[in-house]
Amino acid sequence: MHWLRRPAVRWLLTILLLGLLAFQLWSRSNHFTSLSLISIQKSFWWFLPAVLMMPFNWLLESVKWRSLLCIHFRCSFVQVLKAVMGGVALSIFTPNRIGEYGGRLMFMPVEAKWPVVISTLAGSFSQNLIAFTAGVLSCIVLFEGFILLKIMGLIFIGMAFYFFFNMSKVILRISTWRTHSIFTKIVLNLRYVEAYTPNVLIKVLCIALLRYLIYTIQYVLILHAFEPDIQPVHLLLGISAIYLFQTLIPLPPGADVMARANLGLILWSGTGMSELSISLASLMIWVINLLIPALIGSFIIGTTASLISLDKNESNIPPALMPVASESTE
């Protein structure tokens, strides 16, 4: 990561990111040609609150991640916010937004890479857990029959919550297995989750729930702008099922909008919603929640004077985990 401190390299990366963002937007431009069919004036007052909610979404993500990260070492909220936005910029081009990890690492101490990765993983797990739970419950209401599948879904929810609140126990159990040395080292670094107390995990889940409510309400508002006659309850159930699919199945870059629109067509086929409305709503959600933050993250990457190094950031890693931190840098 040291080579990323060079201004020329950072600006080159920024230009590349902006170019990729422009290509993604251009590839979806055919949707905008149909936007004139909708009354922009009537839709504006539904779009506006959805746009205004976007900053709160990413501020909450920063608060959630900092709640986990500050257990390992001290970091300012501004530093965390920059890392989160940088992660968005890189994640938009990777399946299931896996590039988020690399983007956040750019703004954090090199020596603390494992706490950064583990805290990001735990935060992502909490968000997926909320989406999975809401999605399964929505599918139980949406679809008749499938009793066995519904029971299995509820069992998986219980297992997921148990694992979330007992990660250290599960990892300790796995660490007793005799496996390849690389896997052993990974499991060793996963011990960072031992520092996450139940109170911290409950706080993280509550923040994840707030984020889920925000981007679900955004989706409802935009769909309602295009289809005002559809009941909000039907929209909520369908949106939760769509997010469940996106949580379970990794998608290639750019395919999330298309997949979301196709799923919407299936789930709302009986409501009379048009393909145009569903496609435009999916596109608008992508623009508001990912494209705009990714643009901001790209400029942050290019304009950041220097990346953080551990000698400029006071370490606060618990003594019991110091051996793990030392070994992870080797």
mmCIF file of C-alpha atoms in Angstrom:
data_model
loop_
_atom_site.group_PDB
_atom_site.id
_atom_site.type_symbol
_atom_site.label_atom_id
_atom_site.label_comp_id
_atom_site.label_asym_id
_atom_site.label_seq_id
_atom_site.Cartn_x
_atom_site.Cartn_y
_atom_site.Cartn_z
ATOM 1 C CA MET A 1 0.000 0.000 0.000
ATOM 2 C CA HIS A 2 2.989 2.371 0.308
ATOM 3 C CA TRP A 3 3.040 3.040 -3.448
ATOM 4 C CA LEU A 4 -0.492 4.450 -3.171
ATOM 5 C CA ARG A 5 0.908 7.437 -1.263
ATOM 6 C CA ARG A 6 2.301 8.876 -4.490
ATOM 7 C CA PRO A 7 -0.035 11.637 -5.749
ATOM 8 C CA ALA A 8 0.364 10.587 -9.394
ATOM 9 C CA VAL A 9 -0.726 7.026 -8.600
ATOM 10 C CA ARG A 10 -3.716 8.198 -6.557
ATOM 11 C CA TRP A 11 -4.892 10.552 -9.297
ATOM 12 C CA LEU A 12 -4.401 7.874 -11.941
ATOM 13 C CA LEU A 13 -6.583 5.541 -9.860
ATOM 14 C CA THR A 14 -9.161 8.308 -9.468
ATOM 15 C CA ILE A 15 -9.307 8.943 -13.223
ATOM 16 C CA LEU A 16 -9.650 5.207 -13.839
ATOM 17 C CA LEU A 17 -12.493 4.950 -11.318
ATOM 18 C CA LEU A 18 -14.290 7.942 -12.822
ATOM 19 C CA GLY A 19 -13.913 6.437 -16.283
ATOM 20 C CA LEU A 20 -15.398 3.129 -15.138
ATOM 21 C CA LEU A 21 -18.244 4.935 -13.383
ATOM 22 C CA ALA A 22 -18.962 6.922 -16.561
ATOM 23 C CA PHE A 23 -19.009 3.688 -18.594
ATOM 24 C CA GLN A 24 -21.427 2.041 -16.172
ATOM 25 C CA LEU A 25 -23.719 5.062 -16.289
ATOM 26 C CA TRP A 26 -23.542 5.213 -20.102
ATOM 27 C CA SER A 27 -24.385 1.520 -20.366
ATOM 28 C CA ARG A 28 -27.637 2.245 -18.526
ATOM 29 C CA SER A 29 -28.415 5.467 -20.404
ATOM 30 C CA ASN A 30 -31.168 3.772 -22.404
ATOM 31 C CA HIS A 31 -33.301 3.860 -19.258
ATOM 32 C CA PHE A 32 -33.008 7.635 -19.078
ATOM 33 C CA THR A 33 -34.458 8.031 -22.579
ATOM 34 C CA SER A 34 -37.690 6.611 -21.205
ATOM 35 C CA LEU A 35 -37.679 8.861 -18.165
ATOM 36 C CA SER A 36 -39.494 11.559 -20.120
ATOM 37 C CA LEU A 37 -42.569 9.315 -20.147
ATOM 38 C CA ILE A 38 -42.926 9.877 -16.418
ATOM 39 C CA SER A 39 -44.011 13.207 -14.977
ATOM 40 C CA ILE A 40 -40.796 14.525 -13.419
ATOM 41 C CA GLN A 41 -42.671 17.265 -11.620
ATOM 42 C CA LYS A 42 -44.945 14.835 -9.794
ATOM 43 C CA SER A 43 -42.104 12.424 -9.028
ATOM 44 C CA PHE A 44 -39.661 15.030 -7.708
ATOM 45 C CA TRP A 45 -41.108 15.210 -4.216
ATOM 46 C CA TRP A 46 -40.736 11.446 -3.876
ATOM 47 C CA PHE A 47 -37.186 11.447 -5.217
ATOM 48 C CA LEU A 48 -35.996 14.283 -2.975
ATOM 49 C CA PRO A 49 -36.359 12.493 0.411
ATOM 50 C CA ALA A 50 -34.778 9.367 -1.099
ATOM 51 C CA VAL A 51 -31.734 11.412 -2.127
ATOM 52 C CA LEU A 52 -31.558 13.217 1.216
ATOM 53 C CA MET A 53 -31.534 9.882 3.059
ATOM 54 C CA MET A 54 -28.408 8.698 1.225
ATOM 55 C CA PRO A 55 -25.849 10.552 3.436
ATOM 56 C CA PHE A 56 -27.461 9.113 6.577
ATOM 57 C CA ASN A 57 -27.084 5.632 5.111
ATOM 58 C CA TRP A 58 -23.304 5.972 4.762
ATOM 59 C CA LEU A 59 -22.886 7.932 7.991
ATOM 60 C CA LEU A 60 -24.547 5.039 9.802
ATOM 61 C CA GLU A 61 -22.239 2.584 8.028
ATOM 62 C CA SER A 62 -19.261 4.628 9.246
ATOM 63 C CA VAL A 63 -20.611 4.633 12.811
ATOM 64 C CA LYS A 64 -21.208 0.885 12.658
ATOM 65 C CA TRP A 65 -17.731 0.097 11.350
ATOM 66 C CA ARG A 66 -16.024 2.480 13.792
ATOM 67 C CA SER A 67 -17.832 0.743 16.676
ATOM 68 C CA LEU A 68 -15.966 -2.429 15.716
ATOM 69 C CA LEU A 69 -12.719 -0.882 14.541
ATOM 70 C CA CYS A 70 -12.070 1.317 17.599
ATOM 71 C CA ILE A 71 -11.938 -1.789 19.769
ATOM 72 C CA HIS A 72 -8.624 -2.607 18.078
ATOM 73 C CA PHE A 73 -7.045 0.846 17.636
ATOM 74 C CA ARG A 74 -7.950 4.503 17.860
ATOM 75 C CA CYS A 75 -9.215 6.201 14.714
ATOM 76 C CA SER A 76 -11.155 9.383 14.050
ATOM 77 C CA PHE A 77 -14.622 9.433 12.544
ATOM 78 C CA VAL A 78 -13.382 11.478 9.574
ATOM 79 C CA GLN A 79 -10.715 8.860 8.861
ATOM 80 C CA VAL A 80 -13.321 6.095 9.026
ATOM 81 C CA LEU A 81 -15.728 8.030 6.780
ATOM 82 C CA LYS A 82 -13.012 8.526 4.143
ATOM 83 C CA ALA A 83 -12.203 4.821 4.242
ATOM 84 C CA VAL A 84 -15.865 3.879 3.865
ATOM 85 C CA MET A 85 -16.337 6.177 0.860
ATOM 86 C CA GLY A 86 -13.103 4.938 -0.700
ATOM 87 C CA GLY A 87 -14.374 1.400 -0.228
ATOM 88 C CA VAL A 88 -17.603 2.264 -2.050
ATOM 89 C CA ALA A 89 -15.589 3.619 -4.997
ATOM 90 C CA LEU A 90 -13.698 0.336 -5.413
ATOM 91 C CA SER A 91 -16.545 -2.007 -4.485
ATOM 92 C CA ILE A 92 -18.882 -0.910 -7.261
ATOM 93 C CA PHE A 93 -16.780 -2.835 -9.821
ATOM 94 C CA THR A 94 -16.449 -6.111 -7.914
ATOM 95 C CA PRO A 95 -18.834 -9.048 -7.313
ATOM 96 C CA ASN A 96 -20.832 -8.628 -4.102
ATOM 97 C CA ARG A 97 -18.799 -5.431 -3.477
ATOM 98 C CA ILE A 98 -15.753 -7.351 -2.274
ATOM 99 C CA GLY A 99 -13.545 -4.440 -3.357
ATOM 100 C CA GLU A 100 -14.816 -2.593 -0.301
ATOM 101 C CA TYR A 101 -12.105 -4.290 1.761
ATOM 102 C CA GLY A 102 -9.299 -2.972 -0.431
ATOM 103 C CA GLY A 103 -10.717 0.536 -0.440
ATOM 104 C CA ARG A 104 -10.894 0.684 3.341
ATOM 105 C CA LEU A 105 -7.414 -0.724 3.760
ATOM 106 C CA MET A 106 -6.033 2.205 1.755
ATOM 107 C CA PHE A 107 -6.898 4.619 4.561
ATOM 108 C CA MET A 108 -5.906 2.481 7.524
ATOM 109 C CA PRO A 109 -2.617 1.399 9.150
ATOM 110 C CA VAL A 110 -0.801 -1.243 7.142
ATOM 111 C CA GLU A 111 0.181 -3.080 10.317
ATOM 112 C CA ALA A 112 -3.466 -3.267 11.388
ATOM 113 C CA LYS A 113 -4.729 -4.829 8.176
ATOM 114 C CA TRP A 114 -6.267 -7.836 9.901
ATOM 115 C CA PRO A 115 -8.332 -5.812 12.411
ATOM 116 C CA VAL A 116 -9.552 -3.716 9.466
ATOM 117 C CA VAL A 117 -10.524 -6.805 7.456
ATOM 118 C CA ILE A 118 -12.145 -8.601 10.400
ATOM 119 C CA SER A 119 -14.126 -5.544 11.527
ATOM 120 C CA THR A 120 -15.303 -4.992 7.944
ATOM 121 C CA LEU A 121 -16.280 -8.662 7.686
ATOM 122 C CA ALA A 122 -18.200 -8.516 10.988
ATOM 123 C CA GLY A 123 -19.995 -5.349 9.911
ATOM 124 C CA SER A 124 -20.908 -6.872 6.558
ATOM 125 C CA PHE A 125 -22.111 -10.018 8.311
ATOM 126 C CA SER A 126 -24.428 -7.950 10.514
ATOM 127 C CA GLN A 127 -25.909 -6.165 7.482
ATOM 128 C CA ASN A 128 -26.419 -9.428 5.601
ATOM 129 C CA LEU A 129 -27.968 -10.998 8.694
ATOM 130 C CA ILE A 130 -30.610 -8.271 8.843
ATOM 131 C CA ALA A 131 -31.274 -8.527 5.098
ATOM 132 C CA PHE A 132 -31.456 -12.333 5.293
ATOM 133 C CA THR A 133 -33.884 -12.268 8.225
ATOM 134 C CA ALA A 134 -36.177 -9.665 6.644
ATOM 135 C CA GLY A 135 -36.047 -11.473 3.304
ATOM 136 C CA VAL A 136 -36.950 -14.879 4.712
ATOM 137 C CA LEU A 137 -39.839 -13.441 6.733
ATOM 138 C CA SER A 138 -41.094 -11.592 3.636
ATOM 139 C CA CYS A 139 -40.949 -14.763 1.524
ATOM 140 C CA ILE A 140 -42.950 -16.596 4.186
ATOM 141 C CA VAL A 141 -45.708 -14.004 3.763
ATOM 142 C CA LEU A 142 -45.421 -13.680 -0.027
ATOM 143 C CA PHE A 143 -45.481 -17.347 -1.055
ATOM 144 C CA GLU A 144 -48.126 -19.887 -0.119
ATOM 145 C CA GLY A 145 -47.091 -23.431 0.681
ATOM 146 C CA PHE A 146 -43.412 -24.440 0.715
ATOM 147 C CA ILE A 147 -43.766 -25.267 4.426
ATOM 148 C CA LEU A 148 -40.511 -27.229 4.582
ATOM 149 C CA LEU A 149 -38.539 -24.426 2.938
ATOM 150 C CA LYS A 150 -40.063 -21.878 5.295
ATOM 151 C CA ILE A 151 -39.121 -23.975 8.329
ATOM 152 C CA MET A 152 -35.590 -24.362 6.979
ATOM 153 C CA GLY A 153 -35.401 -20.599 6.475
ATOM 154 C CA LEU A 154 -36.363 -19.971 10.112
ATOM 155 C CA ILE A 155 -33.797 -22.538 11.253
ATOM 156 C CA PHE A 156 -31.091 -20.826 9.202
ATOM 157 C CA ILE A 157 -32.030 -17.492 10.773
ATOM 158 C CA GLY A 158 -31.568 -18.982 14.235
ATOM 159 C CA MET A 159 -28.246 -20.545 13.258
ATOM 160 C CA ALA A 160 -27.011 -17.278 11.746
ATOM 161 C CA PHE A 161 -27.833 -15.311 14.896
ATOM 162 C CA TYR A 162 -26.165 -17.967 17.042
ATOM 163 C CA PHE A 163 -23.013 -17.790 14.941
ATOM 164 C CA PHE A 164 -23.028 -13.983 15.010
ATOM 165 C CA PHE A 165 -23.120 -13.843 18.807
ATOM 166 C CA ASN A 166 -20.768 -16.805 19.257
ATOM 167 C CA MET A 167 -18.196 -16.185 16.531
ATOM 168 C CA SER A 168 -15.240 -16.613 18.871
ATOM 169 C CA LYS A 169 -16.495 -20.023 20.080
ATOM 170 C CA VAL A 170 -17.060 -21.260 16.540
ATOM 171 C CA ILE A 171 -13.653 -20.005 15.419
ATOM 172 C CA LEU A 172 -12.000 -21.587 18.457
ATOM 173 C CA ARG A 173 -13.585 -24.874 17.494
ATOM 174 C CA ILE A 174 -12.383 -24.549 13.900
ATOM 175 C CA SER A 175 -8.868 -23.682 15.075
ATOM 176 C CA THR A 176 -8.556 -27.177 16.619
ATOM 177 C CA TRP A 177 -8.837 -28.781 13.190
ATOM 178 C CA ARG A 178 -5.579 -29.837 11.576
ATOM 179 C CA THR A 179 -5.516 -28.061 8.272
ATOM 180 C CA HIS A 180 -3.097 -26.301 5.947
ATOM 181 C CA SER A 181 -0.839 -23.700 7.574
ATOM 182 C CA ILE A 182 -2.392 -20.884 5.499
ATOM 183 C CA PHE A 183 -5.854 -21.732 6.815
ATOM 184 C CA THR A 184 -4.462 -21.926 10.356
ATOM 185 C CA LYS A 185 -3.012 -18.432 10.040
ATOM 186 C CA ILE A 186 -6.321 -17.062 8.786
ATOM 187 C CA VAL A 187 -8.173 -18.651 11.699
ATOM 188 C CA LEU A 188 -5.560 -17.215 14.075
ATOM 189 C CA ASN A 189 -6.280 -13.704 12.844
ATOM 190 C CA LEU A 190 -10.002 -14.307 13.109
ATOM 191 C CA ARG A 191 -9.419 -14.300 16.880
ATOM 192 C CA TYR A 192 -9.923 -10.530 16.700
ATOM 193 C CA VAL A 193 -13.647 -11.194 17.014
ATOM 194 C CA GLU A 194 -13.011 -12.238 20.629
ATOM 195 C CA ALA A 195 -12.952 -8.522 21.476
ATOM 196 C CA TYR A 196 -16.538 -8.039 20.266
ATOM 197 C CA THR A 197 -18.784 -8.257 23.319
ATOM 198 C CA PRO A 198 -22.535 -8.995 23.078
ATOM 199 C CA ASN A 199 -23.291 -5.323 23.802
ATOM 200 C CA VAL A 200 -21.112 -4.224 20.881
ATOM 201 C CA LEU A 201 -22.694 -6.780 18.549
ATOM 202 C CA ILE A 202 -26.215 -5.724 19.572
ATOM 203 C CA LYS A 203 -25.288 -2.092 18.854
ATOM 204 C CA VAL A 204 -23.915 -3.097 15.450
ATOM 205 C CA LEU A 205 -27.091 -5.044 14.633
ATOM 206 C CA CYS A 206 -29.275 -2.079 15.602
ATOM 207 C CA ILE A 207 -27.289 0.221 13.309
ATOM 208 C CA ALA A 208 -27.501 -2.380 10.531
ATOM 209 C CA LEU A 209 -31.280 -2.470 11.000
ATOM 210 C CA LEU A 210 -31.475 1.332 10.720
ATOM 211 C CA ARG A 211 -29.455 1.200 7.479
ATOM 212 C CA TYR A 212 -31.731 -1.523 6.124
ATOM 213 C CA LEU A 213 -34.810 0.569 6.903
ATOM 214 C CA ILE A 214 -33.275 3.587 5.180
ATOM 215 C CA TYR A 215 -32.475 1.964 1.853
ATOM 216 C CA THR A 216 -35.732 0.001 1.920
ATOM 217 C CA ILE A 217 -37.740 3.192 2.433
ATOM 218 C CA GLN A 218 -35.727 4.829 -0.361
ATOM 219 C CA TYR A 219 -36.731 2.025 -2.715
ATOM 220 C CA VAL A 220 -40.387 2.317 -1.660
ATOM 221 C CA LEU A 221 -40.396 6.080 -2.239
ATOM 222 C CA ILE A 222 -38.945 5.791 -5.733
ATOM 223 C CA LEU A 223 -41.247 2.917 -6.731
ATOM 224 C CA HIS A 224 -44.199 4.871 -5.375
ATOM 225 C CA ALA A 225 -43.160 7.843 -7.520
ATOM 226 C CA PHE A 226 -43.556 5.680 -10.628
ATOM 227 C CA GLU A 227 -46.459 3.527 -9.420
ATOM 228 C CA PRO A 228 -48.538 5.533 -6.900
ATOM 229 C CA ASP A 229 -51.456 3.077 -6.988
ATOM 230 C CA ILE A 230 -49.488 0.104 -5.595
ATOM 231 C CA GLN A 231 -49.879 -0.614 -1.880
ATOM 232 C CA PRO A 232 -46.666 0.131 0.117
ATOM 233 C CA VAL A 233 -46.986 -3.255 1.874
ATOM 234 C CA HIS A 234 -46.619 -5.073 -1.456
ATOM 235 C CA LEU A 235 -43.595 -2.949 -2.268
ATOM 236 C CA LEU A 236 -41.959 -3.636 1.110
ATOM 237 C CA LEU A 237 -42.382 -7.406 0.864
ATOM 238 C CA GLY A 238 -41.024 -7.508 -2.676
ATOM 239 C CA ILE A 239 -38.039 -5.302 -1.844
ATOM 240 C CA SER A 240 -37.089 -7.513 1.107
ATOM 241 C CA ALA A 241 -37.221 -10.585 -1.130
ATOM 242 C CA ILE A 242 -35.006 -8.832 -3.713
ATOM 243 C CA TYR A 243 -32.408 -7.932 -1.085
ATOM 244 C CA LEU A 244 -32.482 -11.542 0.137
ATOM 245 C CA PHE A 245 -31.554 -12.741 -3.356
ATOM 246 C CA GLN A 246 -28.740 -10.207 -3.627
ATOM 247 C CA THR A 247 -27.415 -11.291 -0.221
ATOM 248 C CA LEU A 248 -27.337 -14.987 -1.088
ATOM 249 C CA ILE A 249 -26.006 -14.853 -4.673
ATOM 250 C CA PRO A 250 -22.797 -12.950 -5.615
ATOM 251 C CA LEU A 251 -23.372 -10.897 -8.740
ATOM 252 C CA PRO A 252 -20.815 -9.638 -11.279
ATOM 253 C CA PRO A 253 -20.219 -5.865 -11.443
ATOM 254 C CA GLY A 254 -23.148 -4.002 -12.941
ATOM 255 C CA ALA A 255 -25.496 -7.000 -12.899
ATOM 256 C CA ASP A 256 -27.185 -5.960 -9.659
ATOM 257 C CA VAL A 257 -29.437 -3.408 -11.376
ATOM 258 C CA MET A 258 -30.581 -5.883 -14.026
ATOM 259 C CA ALA A 259 -31.098 -8.663 -11.474
ATOM 260 C CA ARG A 260 -33.071 -6.333 -9.209
ATOM 261 C CA ALA A 261 -35.329 -5.288 -12.099
ATOM 262 C CA ASN A 262 -35.920 -8.884 -13.265
ATOM 263 C CA LEU A 263 -36.748 -10.040 -9.748
ATOM 264 C CA GLY A 264 -39.111 -7.123 -9.349
ATOM 265 C CA LEU A 265 -40.936 -8.148 -12.515
ATOM 266 C CA ILE A 266 -41.456 -11.634 -11.064
ATOM 267 C CA LEU A 267 -42.437 -10.550 -7.557
ATOM 268 C CA TRP A 268 -44.767 -7.723 -8.614
ATOM 269 C CA SER A 269 -46.195 -9.415 -11.717
ATOM 270 C CA GLY A 270 -49.658 -9.600 -10.172
ATOM 271 C CA THR A 271 -49.807 -5.960 -9.089
ATOM 272 C CA GLY A 272 -49.873 -4.367 -12.523
ATOM 273 C CA MET A 273 -46.518 -2.604 -12.189
ATOM 274 C CA SER A 274 -44.874 -1.847 -15.525
ATOM 275 C CA GLU A 275 -41.436 -3.069 -16.561
ATOM 276 C CA LEU A 276 -40.421 0.539 -17.191
ATOM 277 C CA SER A 277 -41.257 1.612 -13.632
ATOM 278 C CA ILE A 278 -39.397 -1.280 -12.037
ATOM 279 C CA SER A 279 -36.328 -0.781 -14.253
ATOM 280 C CA LEU A 280 -36.213 2.973 -13.643
ATOM 281 C CA ALA A 281 -36.622 2.533 -9.876
ATOM 282 C CA SER A 282 -33.789 -0.021 -9.786
ATOM 283 C CA LEU A 283 -31.578 2.335 -11.769
ATOM 284 C CA MET A 284 -32.372 5.325 -9.542
ATOM 285 C CA ILE A 285 -31.549 3.353 -6.382
ATOM 286 C CA TRP A 286 -28.222 2.360 -7.920
ATOM 287 C CA VAL A 287 -27.438 5.972 -8.850
ATOM 288 C CA ILE A 288 -28.388 7.391 -5.441
ATOM 289 C CA ASN A 289 -26.884 4.773 -3.141
ATOM 290 C CA LEU A 290 -23.841 3.641 -5.134
ATOM 291 C CA LEU A 291 -22.933 5.857 -8.079
ATOM 292 C CA ILE A 292 -22.996 9.204 -6.225
ATOM 293 C CA PRO A 293 -21.092 7.855 -3.156
ATOM 294 C CA ALA A 294 -18.609 6.150 -5.507
ATOM 295 C CA LEU A 295 -17.946 9.492 -7.225
ATOM 296 C CA ILE A 296 -17.322 11.093 -3.840
ATOM 297 C CA GLY A 297 -15.060 8.194 -2.836
ATOM 298 C CA SER A 298 -13.074 8.532 -6.064
ATOM 299 C CA PHE A 299 -12.300 12.175 -5.352
ATOM 300 C CA ILE A 300 -11.369 11.327 -1.753
ATOM 301 C CA ILE A 301 -8.866 8.756 -3.019
ATOM 302 C CA GLY A 302 -7.319 11.313 -5.349
ATOM 303 C CA THR A 303 -7.227 14.265 -2.956
ATOM 304 C CA THR A 304 -6.112 12.545 0.248
ATOM 305 C CA ALA A 305 -2.695 14.040 1.039
ATOM 306 C CA SER A 306 -1.212 10.878 2.508
ATOM 307 C CA LEU A 307 -2.388 7.536 3.717
ATOM 308 C CA ILE A 308 -2.342 6.744 7.397
ATOM 309 C CA SER A 309 0.601 4.839 8.831
ATOM 310 C CA LEU A 310 0.740 3.237 12.222
ATOM 311 C CA ASP A 311 3.390 5.627 13.523
ATOM 312 C CA LYS A 312 0.871 8.482 13.034
ATOM 313 C CA ASN A 313 -1.987 6.610 14.639
ATOM 314 C CA GLU A 314 -1.741 5.556 18.272
ATOM 315 C CA SER A 315 -2.243 1.832 18.628
ATOM 316 C CA ASN A 316 -4.852 0.634 21.081
ATOM 317 C CA ILE A 317 -4.870 -3.064 20.294
ATOM 318 C CA PRO A 318 -5.675 -5.160 23.395
ATOM 319 C CA PRO A 319 -2.532 -6.837 24.855
ATOM 320 C CA ALA A 320 -4.026 -10.303 24.400
ATOM 321 C CA LEU A 321 -4.279 -9.692 20.660
ATOM 322 C CA MET A 322 -0.884 -8.064 20.153
ATOM 323 C CA PRO A 323 0.819 -11.374 19.184
ATOM 324 C CA VAL A 324 -1.810 -11.851 16.484
ATOM 325 C CA ALA A 325 -1.252 -8.318 15.176
ATOM 326 C CA SER A 326 2.497 -8.860 15.056
ATOM 327 C CA GLU A 327 2.230 -12.170 13.242
ATOM 328 C CA SER A 328 -0.244 -10.781 10.684
ATOM 329 C CA THR A 329 2.376 -8.337 9.397
ATOM 330 C CA GLU A 330 4.951 -11.003 8.640
#
